[in-house]
Coordinates of N, CA and C in Angstrom, one line a residue:
X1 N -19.6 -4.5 -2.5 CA -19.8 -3.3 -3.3 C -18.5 -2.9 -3.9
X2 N -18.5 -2.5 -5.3 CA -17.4 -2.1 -5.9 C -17.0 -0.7 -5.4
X3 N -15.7 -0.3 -5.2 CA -15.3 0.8 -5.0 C -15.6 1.9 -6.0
X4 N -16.4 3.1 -6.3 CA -16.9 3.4 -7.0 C -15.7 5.2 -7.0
X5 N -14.8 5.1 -6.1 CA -13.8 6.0 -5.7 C -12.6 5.9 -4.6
X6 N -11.5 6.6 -5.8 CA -10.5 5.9 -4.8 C -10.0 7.2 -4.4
X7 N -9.1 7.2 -3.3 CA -7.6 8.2 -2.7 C -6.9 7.3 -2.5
X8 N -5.6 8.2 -3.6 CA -4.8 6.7 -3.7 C -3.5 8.0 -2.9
X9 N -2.8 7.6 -1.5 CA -2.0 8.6 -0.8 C -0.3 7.4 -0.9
X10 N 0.6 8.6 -1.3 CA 2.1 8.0 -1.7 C 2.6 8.4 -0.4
X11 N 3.2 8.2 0.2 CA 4.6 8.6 1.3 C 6.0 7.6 1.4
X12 N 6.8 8.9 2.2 CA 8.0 7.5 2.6 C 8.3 8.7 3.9
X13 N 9.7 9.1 3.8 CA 10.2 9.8 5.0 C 9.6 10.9 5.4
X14 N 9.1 11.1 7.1 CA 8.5 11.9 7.5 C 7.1 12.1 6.8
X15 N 6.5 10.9 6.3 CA 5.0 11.1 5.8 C 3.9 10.2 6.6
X16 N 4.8 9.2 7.6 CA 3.6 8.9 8.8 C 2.6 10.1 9.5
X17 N 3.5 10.8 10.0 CA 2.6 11.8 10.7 C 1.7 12.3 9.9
X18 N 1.7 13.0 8.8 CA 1.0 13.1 8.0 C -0.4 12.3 7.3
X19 N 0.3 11.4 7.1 CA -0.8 10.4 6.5 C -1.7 9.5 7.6
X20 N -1.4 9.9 9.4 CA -1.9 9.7 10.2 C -3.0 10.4 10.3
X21 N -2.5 12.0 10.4 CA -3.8 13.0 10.3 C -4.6 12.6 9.2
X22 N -4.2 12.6 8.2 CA -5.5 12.7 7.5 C -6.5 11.5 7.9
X23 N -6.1 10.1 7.4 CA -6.6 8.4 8.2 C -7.5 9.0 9.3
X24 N -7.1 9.6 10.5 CA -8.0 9.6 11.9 C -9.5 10.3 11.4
X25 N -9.2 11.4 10.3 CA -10.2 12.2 10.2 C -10.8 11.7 9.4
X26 N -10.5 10.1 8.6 CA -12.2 9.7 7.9 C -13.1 9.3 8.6
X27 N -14.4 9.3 7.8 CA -15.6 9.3 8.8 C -15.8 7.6 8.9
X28 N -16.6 6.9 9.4 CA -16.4 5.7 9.5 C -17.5 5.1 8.7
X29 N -18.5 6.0 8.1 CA -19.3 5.3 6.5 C -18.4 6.3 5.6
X30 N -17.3 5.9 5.5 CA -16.7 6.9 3.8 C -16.8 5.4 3.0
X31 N -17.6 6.5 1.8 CA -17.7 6.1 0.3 C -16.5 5.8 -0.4
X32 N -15.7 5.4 -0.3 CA -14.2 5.9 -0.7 C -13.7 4.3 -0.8
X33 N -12.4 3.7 -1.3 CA -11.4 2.7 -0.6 C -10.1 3.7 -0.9
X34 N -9.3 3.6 0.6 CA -8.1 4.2 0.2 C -7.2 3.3 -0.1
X35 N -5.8 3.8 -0.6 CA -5.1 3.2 -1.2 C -3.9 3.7 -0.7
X36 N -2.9 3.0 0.3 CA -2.0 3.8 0.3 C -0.3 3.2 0.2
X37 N 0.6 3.6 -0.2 CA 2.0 3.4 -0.7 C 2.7 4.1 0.5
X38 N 4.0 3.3 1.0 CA 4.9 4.1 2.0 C 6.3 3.6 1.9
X39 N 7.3 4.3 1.8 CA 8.4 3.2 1.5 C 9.2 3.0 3.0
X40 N 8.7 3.9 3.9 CA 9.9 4.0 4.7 C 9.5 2.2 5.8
X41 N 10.6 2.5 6.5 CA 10.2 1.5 7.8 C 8.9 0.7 8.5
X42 N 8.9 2.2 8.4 CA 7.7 2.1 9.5 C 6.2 1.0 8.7
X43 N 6.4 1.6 7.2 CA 5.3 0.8 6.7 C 5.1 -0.7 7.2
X44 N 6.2 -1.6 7.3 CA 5.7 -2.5 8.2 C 4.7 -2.7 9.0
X45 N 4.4 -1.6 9.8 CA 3.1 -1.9 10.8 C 2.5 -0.7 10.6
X46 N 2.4 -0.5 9.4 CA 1.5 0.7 9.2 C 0.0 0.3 9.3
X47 N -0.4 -0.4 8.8 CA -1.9 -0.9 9.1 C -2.5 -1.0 10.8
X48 N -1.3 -1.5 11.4 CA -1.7 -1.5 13.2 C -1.5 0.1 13.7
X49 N -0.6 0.8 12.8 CA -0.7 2.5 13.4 C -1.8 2.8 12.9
X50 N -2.4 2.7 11.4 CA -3.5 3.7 10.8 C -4.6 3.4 11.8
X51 N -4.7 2.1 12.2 CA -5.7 1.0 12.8 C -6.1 2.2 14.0
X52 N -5.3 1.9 15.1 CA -5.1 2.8 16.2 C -5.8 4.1 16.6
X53 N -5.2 4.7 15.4 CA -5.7 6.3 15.2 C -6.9 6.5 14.3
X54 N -7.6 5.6 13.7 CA -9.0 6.0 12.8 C -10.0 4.8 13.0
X55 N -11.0 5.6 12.3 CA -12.7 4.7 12.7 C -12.1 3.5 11.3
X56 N -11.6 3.2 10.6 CA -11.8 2.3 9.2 C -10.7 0.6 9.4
X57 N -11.1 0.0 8.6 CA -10.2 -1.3 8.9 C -8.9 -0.7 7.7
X58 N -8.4 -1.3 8.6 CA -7.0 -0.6 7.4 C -5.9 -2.2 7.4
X59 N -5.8 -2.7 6.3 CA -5.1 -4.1 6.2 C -4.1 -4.5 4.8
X60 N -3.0 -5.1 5.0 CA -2.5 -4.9 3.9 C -2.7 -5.3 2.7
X61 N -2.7 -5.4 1.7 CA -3.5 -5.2 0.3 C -2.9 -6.9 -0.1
X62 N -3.6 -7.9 -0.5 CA -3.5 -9.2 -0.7 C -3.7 -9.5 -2.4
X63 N -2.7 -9.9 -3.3 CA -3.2 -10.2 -4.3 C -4.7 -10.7 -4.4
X64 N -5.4 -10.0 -6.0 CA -6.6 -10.8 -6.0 C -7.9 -10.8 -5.0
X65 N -7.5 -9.4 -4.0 CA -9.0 -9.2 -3.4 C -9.8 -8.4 -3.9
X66 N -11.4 -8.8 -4.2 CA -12.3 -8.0 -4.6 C -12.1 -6.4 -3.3
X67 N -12.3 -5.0 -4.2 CA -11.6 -3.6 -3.9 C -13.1 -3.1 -3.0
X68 N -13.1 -3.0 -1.1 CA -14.3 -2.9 -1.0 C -14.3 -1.4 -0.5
X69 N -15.1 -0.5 0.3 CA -15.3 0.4 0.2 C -15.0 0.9 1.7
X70 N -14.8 1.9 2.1 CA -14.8 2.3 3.7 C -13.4 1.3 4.1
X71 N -12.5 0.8 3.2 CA -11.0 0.4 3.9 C -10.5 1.3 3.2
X72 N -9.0 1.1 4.0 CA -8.0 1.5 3.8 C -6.5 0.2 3.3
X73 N -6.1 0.1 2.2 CA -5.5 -1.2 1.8 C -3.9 -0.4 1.6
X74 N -3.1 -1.1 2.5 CA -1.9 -0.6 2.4 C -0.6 -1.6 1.6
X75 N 0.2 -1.5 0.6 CA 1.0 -2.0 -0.2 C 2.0 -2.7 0.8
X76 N 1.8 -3.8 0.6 CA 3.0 -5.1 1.8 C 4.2 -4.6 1.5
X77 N 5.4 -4.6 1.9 CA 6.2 -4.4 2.0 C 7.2 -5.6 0.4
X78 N 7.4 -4.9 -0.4 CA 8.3 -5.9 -0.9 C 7.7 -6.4 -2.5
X79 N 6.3 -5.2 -2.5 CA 5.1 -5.7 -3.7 C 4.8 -4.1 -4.0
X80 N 4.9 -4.1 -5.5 CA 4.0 -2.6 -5.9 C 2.3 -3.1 -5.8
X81 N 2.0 -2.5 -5.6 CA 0.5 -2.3 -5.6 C -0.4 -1.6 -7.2
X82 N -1.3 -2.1 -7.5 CA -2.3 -1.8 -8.4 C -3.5 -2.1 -8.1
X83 N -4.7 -1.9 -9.0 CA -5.9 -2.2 -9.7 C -6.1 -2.9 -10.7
X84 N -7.2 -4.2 -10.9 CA -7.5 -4.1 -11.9 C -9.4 -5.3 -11.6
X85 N -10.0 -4.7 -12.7 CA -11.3 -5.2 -13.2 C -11.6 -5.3 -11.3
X86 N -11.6 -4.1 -10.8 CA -12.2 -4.4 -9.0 C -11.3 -5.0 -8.2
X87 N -10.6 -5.7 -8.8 CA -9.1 -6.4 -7.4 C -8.1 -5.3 -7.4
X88 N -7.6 -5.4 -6.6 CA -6.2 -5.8 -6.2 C -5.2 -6.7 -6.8
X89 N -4.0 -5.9 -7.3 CA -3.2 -6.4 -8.1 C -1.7 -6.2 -7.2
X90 N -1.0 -7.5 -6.9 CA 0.6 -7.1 -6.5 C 1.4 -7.6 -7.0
X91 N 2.9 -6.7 -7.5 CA 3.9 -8.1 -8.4 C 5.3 -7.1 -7.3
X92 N 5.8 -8.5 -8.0 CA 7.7 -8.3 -7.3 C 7.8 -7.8 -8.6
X93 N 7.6 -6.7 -9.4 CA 8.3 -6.5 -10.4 C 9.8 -5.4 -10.0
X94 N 10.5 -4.9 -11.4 CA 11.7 -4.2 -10.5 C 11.3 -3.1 -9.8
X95 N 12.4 -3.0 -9.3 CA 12.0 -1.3 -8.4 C 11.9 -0.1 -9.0
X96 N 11.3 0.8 -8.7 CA 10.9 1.7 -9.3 C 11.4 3.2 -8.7
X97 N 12.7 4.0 -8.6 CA 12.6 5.0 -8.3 C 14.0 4.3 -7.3
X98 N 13.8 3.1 -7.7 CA 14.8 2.6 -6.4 C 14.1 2.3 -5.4
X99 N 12.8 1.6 -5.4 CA 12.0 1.1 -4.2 C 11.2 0.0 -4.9
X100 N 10.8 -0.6 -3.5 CA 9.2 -1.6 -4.1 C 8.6 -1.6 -2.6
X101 N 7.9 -1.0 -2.5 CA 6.9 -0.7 -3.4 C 6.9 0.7 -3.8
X102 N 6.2 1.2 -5.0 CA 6.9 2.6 -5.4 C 5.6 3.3 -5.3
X103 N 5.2 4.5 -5.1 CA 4.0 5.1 -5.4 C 3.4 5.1 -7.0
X104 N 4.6 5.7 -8.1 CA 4.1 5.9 -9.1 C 3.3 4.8 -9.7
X105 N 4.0 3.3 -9.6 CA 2.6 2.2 -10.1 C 1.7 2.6 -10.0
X106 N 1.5 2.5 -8.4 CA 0.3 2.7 -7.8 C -0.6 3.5 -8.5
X107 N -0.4 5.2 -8.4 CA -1.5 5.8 -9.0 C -1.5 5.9 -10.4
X108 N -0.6 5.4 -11.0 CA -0.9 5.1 -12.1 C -2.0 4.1 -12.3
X109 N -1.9 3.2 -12.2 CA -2.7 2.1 -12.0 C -4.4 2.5 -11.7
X110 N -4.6 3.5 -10.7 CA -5.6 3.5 -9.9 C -6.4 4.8 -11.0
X111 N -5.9 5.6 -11.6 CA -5.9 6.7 -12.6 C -6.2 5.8 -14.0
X112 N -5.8 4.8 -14.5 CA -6.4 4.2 -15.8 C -7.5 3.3 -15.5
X113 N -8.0 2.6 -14.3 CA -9.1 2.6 -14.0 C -10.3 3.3 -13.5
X114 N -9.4 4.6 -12.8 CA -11.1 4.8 -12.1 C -10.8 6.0 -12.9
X115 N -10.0 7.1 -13.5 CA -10.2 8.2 -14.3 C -10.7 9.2 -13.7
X116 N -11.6 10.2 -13.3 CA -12.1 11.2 -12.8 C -12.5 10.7 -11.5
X117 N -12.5 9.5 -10.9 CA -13.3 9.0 -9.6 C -12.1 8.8 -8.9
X118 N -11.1 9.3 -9.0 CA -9.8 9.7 -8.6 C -9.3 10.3 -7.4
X119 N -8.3 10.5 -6.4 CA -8.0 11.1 -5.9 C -6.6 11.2 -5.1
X120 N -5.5 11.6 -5.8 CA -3.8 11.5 -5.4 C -3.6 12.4 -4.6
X121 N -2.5 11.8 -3.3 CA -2.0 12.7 -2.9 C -0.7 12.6 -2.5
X122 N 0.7 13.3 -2.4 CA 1.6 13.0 -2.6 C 1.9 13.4 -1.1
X123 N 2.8 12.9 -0.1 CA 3.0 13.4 1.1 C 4.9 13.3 1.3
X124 N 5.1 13.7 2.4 CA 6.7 14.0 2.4 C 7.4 12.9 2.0
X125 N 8.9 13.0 1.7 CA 9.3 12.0 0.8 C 10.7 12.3 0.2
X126 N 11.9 11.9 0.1 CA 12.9 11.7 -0.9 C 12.5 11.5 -2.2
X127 N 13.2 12.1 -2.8 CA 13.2 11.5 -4.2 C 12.2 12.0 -5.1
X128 N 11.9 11.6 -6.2 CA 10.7 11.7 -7.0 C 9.1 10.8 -7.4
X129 N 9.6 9.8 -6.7 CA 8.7 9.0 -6.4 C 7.2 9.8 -6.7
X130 N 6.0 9.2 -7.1 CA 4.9 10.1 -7.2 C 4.4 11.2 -8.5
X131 N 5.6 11.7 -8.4 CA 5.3 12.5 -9.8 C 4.8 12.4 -11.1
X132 N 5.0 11.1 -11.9 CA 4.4 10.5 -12.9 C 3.5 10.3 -12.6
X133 N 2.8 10.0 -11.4 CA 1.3 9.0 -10.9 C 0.5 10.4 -10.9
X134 N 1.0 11.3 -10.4 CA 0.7 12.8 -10.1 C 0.1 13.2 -11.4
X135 N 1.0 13.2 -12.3 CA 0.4 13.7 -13.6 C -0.6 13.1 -14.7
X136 N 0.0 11.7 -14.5 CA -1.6 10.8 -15.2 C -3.1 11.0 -14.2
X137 N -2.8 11.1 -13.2 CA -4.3 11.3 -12.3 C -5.2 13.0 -13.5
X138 N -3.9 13.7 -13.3 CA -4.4 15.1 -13.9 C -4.8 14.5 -15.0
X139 N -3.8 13.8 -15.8 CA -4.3 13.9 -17.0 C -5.2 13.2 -17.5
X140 N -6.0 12.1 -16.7 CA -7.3 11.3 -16.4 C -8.5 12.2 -16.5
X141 N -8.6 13.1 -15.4 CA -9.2 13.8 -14.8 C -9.4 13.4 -13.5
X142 N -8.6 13.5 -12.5 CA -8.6 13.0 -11.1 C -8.3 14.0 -10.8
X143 N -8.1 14.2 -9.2 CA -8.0 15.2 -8.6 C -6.4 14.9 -7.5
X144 N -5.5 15.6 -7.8 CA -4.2 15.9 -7.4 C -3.6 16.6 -6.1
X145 N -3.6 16.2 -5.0 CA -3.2 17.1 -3.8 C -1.4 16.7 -3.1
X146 N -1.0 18.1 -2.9 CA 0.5 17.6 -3.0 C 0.7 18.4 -1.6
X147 N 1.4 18.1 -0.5 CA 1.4 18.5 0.7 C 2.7 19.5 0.5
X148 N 2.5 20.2 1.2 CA 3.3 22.0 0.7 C 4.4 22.0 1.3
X149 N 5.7 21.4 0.5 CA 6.6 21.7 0.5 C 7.4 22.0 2.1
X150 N 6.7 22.8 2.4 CA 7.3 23.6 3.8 C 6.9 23.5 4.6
X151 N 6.0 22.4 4.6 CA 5.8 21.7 5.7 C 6.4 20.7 5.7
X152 N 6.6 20.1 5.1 CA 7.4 18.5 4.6 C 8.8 18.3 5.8
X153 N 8.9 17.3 6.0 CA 10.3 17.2 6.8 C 11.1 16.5 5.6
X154 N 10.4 15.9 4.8 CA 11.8 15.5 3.2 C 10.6 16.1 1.9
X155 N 10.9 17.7 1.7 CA 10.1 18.3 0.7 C 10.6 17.3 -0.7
X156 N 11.4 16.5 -0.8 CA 12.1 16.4 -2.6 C 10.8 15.5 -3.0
X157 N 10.1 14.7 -2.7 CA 8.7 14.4 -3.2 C 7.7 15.3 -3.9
X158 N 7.1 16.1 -2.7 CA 6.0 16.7 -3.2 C 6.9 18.0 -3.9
X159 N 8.1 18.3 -3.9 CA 8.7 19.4 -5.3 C 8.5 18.8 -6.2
X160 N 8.9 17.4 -6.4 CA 9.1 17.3 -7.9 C 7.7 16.9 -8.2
X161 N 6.6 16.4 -7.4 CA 5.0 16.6 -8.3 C 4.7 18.1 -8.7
X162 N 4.6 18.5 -7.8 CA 4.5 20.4 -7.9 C 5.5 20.7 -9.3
X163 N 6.6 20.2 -9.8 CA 7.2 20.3 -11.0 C 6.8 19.9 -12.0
X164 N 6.5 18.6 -11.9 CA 5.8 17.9 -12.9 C 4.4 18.3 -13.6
X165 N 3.5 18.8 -12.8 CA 2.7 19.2 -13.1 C 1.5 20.2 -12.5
X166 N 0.3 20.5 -12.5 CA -0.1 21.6 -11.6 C -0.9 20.7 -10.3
X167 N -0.6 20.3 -9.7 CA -1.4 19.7 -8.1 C -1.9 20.4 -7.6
X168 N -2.9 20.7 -6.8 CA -3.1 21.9 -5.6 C -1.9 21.5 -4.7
X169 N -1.5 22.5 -3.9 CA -0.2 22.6 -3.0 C -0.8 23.2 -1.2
X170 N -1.4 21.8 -1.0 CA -1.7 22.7 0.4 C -1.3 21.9 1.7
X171 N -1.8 22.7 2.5 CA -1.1 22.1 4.2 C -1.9 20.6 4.7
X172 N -1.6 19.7 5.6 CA -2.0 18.7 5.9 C -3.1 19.3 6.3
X173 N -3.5 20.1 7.1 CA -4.9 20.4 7.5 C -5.9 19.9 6.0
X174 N -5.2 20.9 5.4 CA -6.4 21.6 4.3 C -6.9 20.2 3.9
X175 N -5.9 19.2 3.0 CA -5.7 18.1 2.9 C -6.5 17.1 3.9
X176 N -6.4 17.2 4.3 CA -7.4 16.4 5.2 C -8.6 16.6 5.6
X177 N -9.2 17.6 5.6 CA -10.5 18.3 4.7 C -10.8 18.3 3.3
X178 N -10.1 17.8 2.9 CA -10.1 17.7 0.9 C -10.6 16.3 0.8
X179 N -9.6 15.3 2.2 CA -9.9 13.7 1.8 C -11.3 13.2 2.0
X180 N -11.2 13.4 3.3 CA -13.1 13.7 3.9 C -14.1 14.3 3.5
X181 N -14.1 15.4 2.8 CA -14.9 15.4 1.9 C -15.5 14.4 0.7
X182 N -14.1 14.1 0.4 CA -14.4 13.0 -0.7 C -14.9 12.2 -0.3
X183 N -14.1 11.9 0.6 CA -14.7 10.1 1.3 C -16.3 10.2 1.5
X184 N -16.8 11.4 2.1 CA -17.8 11.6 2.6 C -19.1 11.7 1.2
X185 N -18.9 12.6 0.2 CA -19.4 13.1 -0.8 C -18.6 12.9 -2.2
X186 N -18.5 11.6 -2.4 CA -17.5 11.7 -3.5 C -18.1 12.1 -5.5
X187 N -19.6 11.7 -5.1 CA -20.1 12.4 -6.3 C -19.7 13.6 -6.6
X188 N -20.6 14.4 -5.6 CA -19.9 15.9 -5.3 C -18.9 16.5 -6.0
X189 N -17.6 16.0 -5.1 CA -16.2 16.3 -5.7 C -15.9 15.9 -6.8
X190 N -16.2 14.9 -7.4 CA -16.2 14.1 -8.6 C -16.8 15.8 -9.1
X191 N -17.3 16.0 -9.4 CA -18.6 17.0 -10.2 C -17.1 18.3 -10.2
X192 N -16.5 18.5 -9.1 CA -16.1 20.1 -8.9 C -14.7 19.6 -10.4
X193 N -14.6 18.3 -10.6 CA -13.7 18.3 -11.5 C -13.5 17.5 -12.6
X194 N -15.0 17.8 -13.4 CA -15.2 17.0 -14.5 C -15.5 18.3 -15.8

């Protein structure tokens, strides 16, 4: 089945924890495929951590796989990640922000295919990374969530989306109630922002 909605989540420093909570709390039929970017270390065996702590297969994202629903597809180490016509797309292209894999491809990418069926979230982080991805989702019509600053253990990510453009700005909890909903009812949500 085609992925008919995405959450496409960026992180690097101090955004495991984070993007752990949210992962545990999808349901294990979510309507959804997530999509997720991490620059730090740890991304290496992020797929055996998300694995661990949630109901969903979570595996790293392979050029050229048809995009299925209820995973979680995480950007290999050393490859930006995209979409396109239902695959999965990876290139060595240059770095972006000073990384590869960088978020901004990513939701860019994921924002000129799926447009309103959308869903970014920017988590802690150096740098700027995310914020362009941030703003094409809005300006799609997707839906934008940016983890609040003061919670962050490296706020300079989700500041500069919150600069770039208007994201909701809330706590991992809330966030993680925002994702599962989607995953769970994504028509729905789709509707609260069309």
């Amino acid at each position: 089945m085609v992925a008919h909605a995405i959450v496409a989540v960026g992180a690097s420093g101090g955004g495991l924890e984070p993007l752990r909570r949210i992962t545990e709390r999808l349901p294990r039929n979510c309507a959804v495929t997530v999509f997720v970017v991490m620059h730090s270390g740890a991304a290496s065996f992020l797929p055996e951590i998300l694995s661990w702590h949630g109901k969903l297969r979570v595996e790293f994202a392979r050029e050229g796989d048809f995009i299925a629903t209820g995973r979680i597809y995480v950007a290999p180490p050393a490859h930006h990640m995209g979409v396109e016509a239902g695959h999965i797309r990876l290139n060595r292209a240059p770095r972006v922000h000073g990384v590869r894999p960088a978020i901004d491809p990513m939701l860019v990418s994921v924002a000129g295919a799926y447009g309103r069926r959308v869903m970014g979230v920017v988590l802690s982080g150096a740098g700027t990374d995310g914020a362009a991805g941030i703003v094409e989702i809005e300006r799609l019509g997707g839906c934008a969530l940016v983890q609040d600053p003061r919670q962050a253990s490296s706020p300079s990510m989700p500041k500069a989306a919150l600069a770039a453009d208007s994201p909701e700005c809330l706590s991992i909890e809330d966030i993680a109630v925002r994702v599962t909903e989607f995953c769970s009812h994504p028509s729905a949500a789709q509707r609260l922002h069309s």
